[in-house]
């Protein structure tokens, strides 16, 4: 965990105490979710993971994302996973943790190192030189023009519902299609 | 200059102190994670996640104050409400493994 | 659970000397007959608490939806919170009673109505000669156009689909028959009666599967 952050010294120096502790929490919960042998325990720990992620999103000033994480992950995903578990058989386990599959772990480590090597090319969080921020035609334009053009204070919602409205329509249809797909997979013709 | 920008001691502002307090709560969350992972019973895990949720609400509140963004408290409110849902869902699920839902 | 779902006479176990909540072996999954025969008194802690919390949570979902233009949130988050309130009620008062309270028509109307409203708001400017979702052609202020998409489009759609998924997963996989012909008991358990491990107690499962219960149903295949 700290190894991941101290690849380059400047990055490590910029990580504040709150970021370091929240990142440690998130990584630990993610690992525990992956290795927990009991599925119910994994679902519960995954709920804890979403708690850490929401706090991290808030710290990075993304309250819309944090709100989505809170509503979907804590409210909906846990409940739907529990309902699915209620329909399955429990296997009794001796061990608390899953045994490690070494070829899979090797592949994951390979991917991890590969992704780590690209980290130097990624701009630091909050850097004013990051392309997405400094480009005057995208982010700066939206920040300057959203209120003038669509009269809402929340730029995220302005982009979602107005400037990228057709994409949002597609997303809404994806959600709708997801419901229908669940009906087909579970071979029902009514929801309730 | 607002209250969070006021300097307390040795150049540390109120916002810094709030952020360090939030970091302390996050460290406590890691401690509580041990109970959620170790168990041994499901009731332990339910309680641990419930405490973690309350802890997160405190962290979110501290962050909202430190960053000077009162609207961030919306997220804390949502978490407080939905953490309750998570707790009752898991605790009712542990009775007969979902048989009484 | 509603009382109509309890079939105490169908309970094959006699856990007479055990307390009621220990009456069934916990190691294996309960089949539907055992599950519905399990005596269980509703929690006196959860129900009153949910009665108090649910209206506030629902109001907060409405706030997140309606106030998406000025604060974090929007239709997606608000719809998910409102659906979560329904989950909360279902966990407190039983999924079956909530299912009868919130009819399938309501869930489907929310989802379909939301999708149609979004498409309709988008297509009105097209009819007037503009582009899809060109808000300045709508006869209302631009801000209200955006809010309308979030409030009567996305929020009901998300809430309806999530509630539908909840009730659907609570029902489980339709055993016996193809699931699309609930009123035909003769053909119902021919194709895949041996798959064996699902809840046959849902209201659209075949009557034969419900009457047999999960165990016997899996046994004769």
Tab-separated table of N, CA, C and O in Angstrom, chain A residues 39 81-91, chain B residues 93 97, chain C residues 28-30 35 197-198:
chain	number	residue	atom	x	y	z
A	39	UNK	N	-19.245	-15.706	1.704
A	39	UNK	CA	-19.747	-14.690	0.777
A	39	UNK	C	-20.467	-13.577	1.532
A	39	UNK	O	-20.353	-12.402	1.180
A	81	UNK	N	-27.466	-7.863	-3.241
A	81	UNK	CA	-26.579	-9.014	-3.056
A	81	UNK	C	-27.099	-9.923	-1.955
A	81	UNK	O	-27.049	-11.150	-2.075
A	82	UNK	N	-27.625	-9.320	-0.869
A	82	UNK	CA	-28.164	-10.139	0.224
A	82	UNK	C	-29.351	-10.966	-0.258
A	82	UNK	O	-29.482	-12.142	0.082
A	83	UNK	N	-30.224	-10.343	-1.062
A	83	UNK	CA	-31.373	-11.092	-1.572
A	83	UNK	C	-30.913	-12.244	-2.442
A	83	UNK	O	-31.501	-13.336	-2.415
A	84	UNK	N	-29.867	-11.997	-3.236
A	84	UNK	CA	-29.354	-13.083	-4.064
A	84	UNK	C	-28.791	-14.198	-3.201
A	84	UNK	O	-29.001	-15.380	-3.477
A	85	UNK	N	-28.087	-13.820	-2.123
A	85	UNK	CA	-27.524	-14.830	-1.230
A	85	UNK	C	-28.615	-15.662	-0.578
A	85	UNK	O	-28.443	-16.857	-0.344
A	86	UNK	N	-29.760	-15.014	-0.292
A	86	UNK	CA	-30.843	-15.750	0.354
A	86	UNK	C	-31.356	-16.875	-0.530
A	86	UNK	O	-32.002	-17.799	-0.047
A	87	UNK	N	-31.074	-16.800	-1.826
A	87	UNK	CA	-31.547	-17.821	-2.755
A	87	UNK	C	-30.496	-18.884	-3.017
A	87	UNK	O	-30.707	-19.754	-3.845
A	88	UNK	N	-29.351	-18.785	-2.387
A	88	UNK	CA	-28.282	-19.732	-2.685
A	88	UNK	C	-27.993	-20.583	-1.462
A	88	UNK	O	-28.491	-20.343	-0.376
A	89	UNK	N	-27.161	-21.592	-1.662
A	89	UNK	CA	-26.813	-22.506	-0.587
A	89	UNK	C	-25.521	-22.057	0.058
A	89	UNK	O	-24.601	-21.625	-0.629
A	90	UNK	N	-25.472	-22.162	1.359
A	90	UNK	CA	-24.254	-21.798	2.069
A	90	UNK	C	-23.361	-23.015	2.199
A	90	UNK	O	-23.806	-24.079	2.591
A	91	UNK	N	-22.110	-22.821	1.881
A	91	UNK	CA	-21.121	-23.875	2.067
A	91	UNK	C	-20.353	-23.545	3.331
A	91	UNK	O	-19.847	-22.439	3.487
B	93	UNK	N	-31.213	-10.507	7.636
B	93	UNK	CA	-30.741	-11.614	6.804
B	93	UNK	C	-30.101	-12.698	7.659
B	93	UNK	O	-30.215	-13.888	7.341
B	97	UNK	N	-30.817	-17.090	7.685
B	97	UNK	CA	-30.199	-16.815	6.388
B	97	UNK	C	-31.231	-16.350	5.358
B	97	UNK	O	-31.421	-16.957	4.295
C	28	UNK	N	-28.210	-26.020	6.391
C	28	UNK	CA	-28.639	-26.071	5.011
C	28	UNK	C	-29.597	-24.944	4.696
C	28	UNK	O	-30.116	-24.274	5.577
C	29	UNK	N	-29.819	-24.758	3.423
C	29	UNK	CA	-30.755	-23.727	3.017
C	29	UNK	C	-32.169	-24.245	3.241
C	29	UNK	O	-32.469	-25.420	3.019
C	30	UNK	N	-33.071	-23.364	3.659
C	30	UNK	CA	-34.452	-23.763	3.867
C	30	UNK	C	-35.158	-23.826	2.532
C	30	UNK	O	-34.999	-22.938	1.707
C	35	UNK	N	-39.431	-22.657	5.023
C	35	UNK	CA	-39.276	-21.238	5.262
C	35	UNK	C	-40.590	-20.608	5.687
C	35	UNK	O	-40.665	-19.829	6.607
C	197	UNK	N	-32.735	-25.880	-7.027
C	197	UNK	CA	-32.331	-25.070	-5.879
C	197	UNK	C	-32.790	-23.638	-6.059
C	197	UNK	O	-32.019	-22.737	-6.316
C	198	UNK	N	-34.070	-23.423	-5.935
C	198	UNK	CA	-34.545	-22.062	-6.051
C	198	UNK	C	-35.836	-21.962	-5.287
C	198	UNK	O	-36.348	-22.964	-4.789
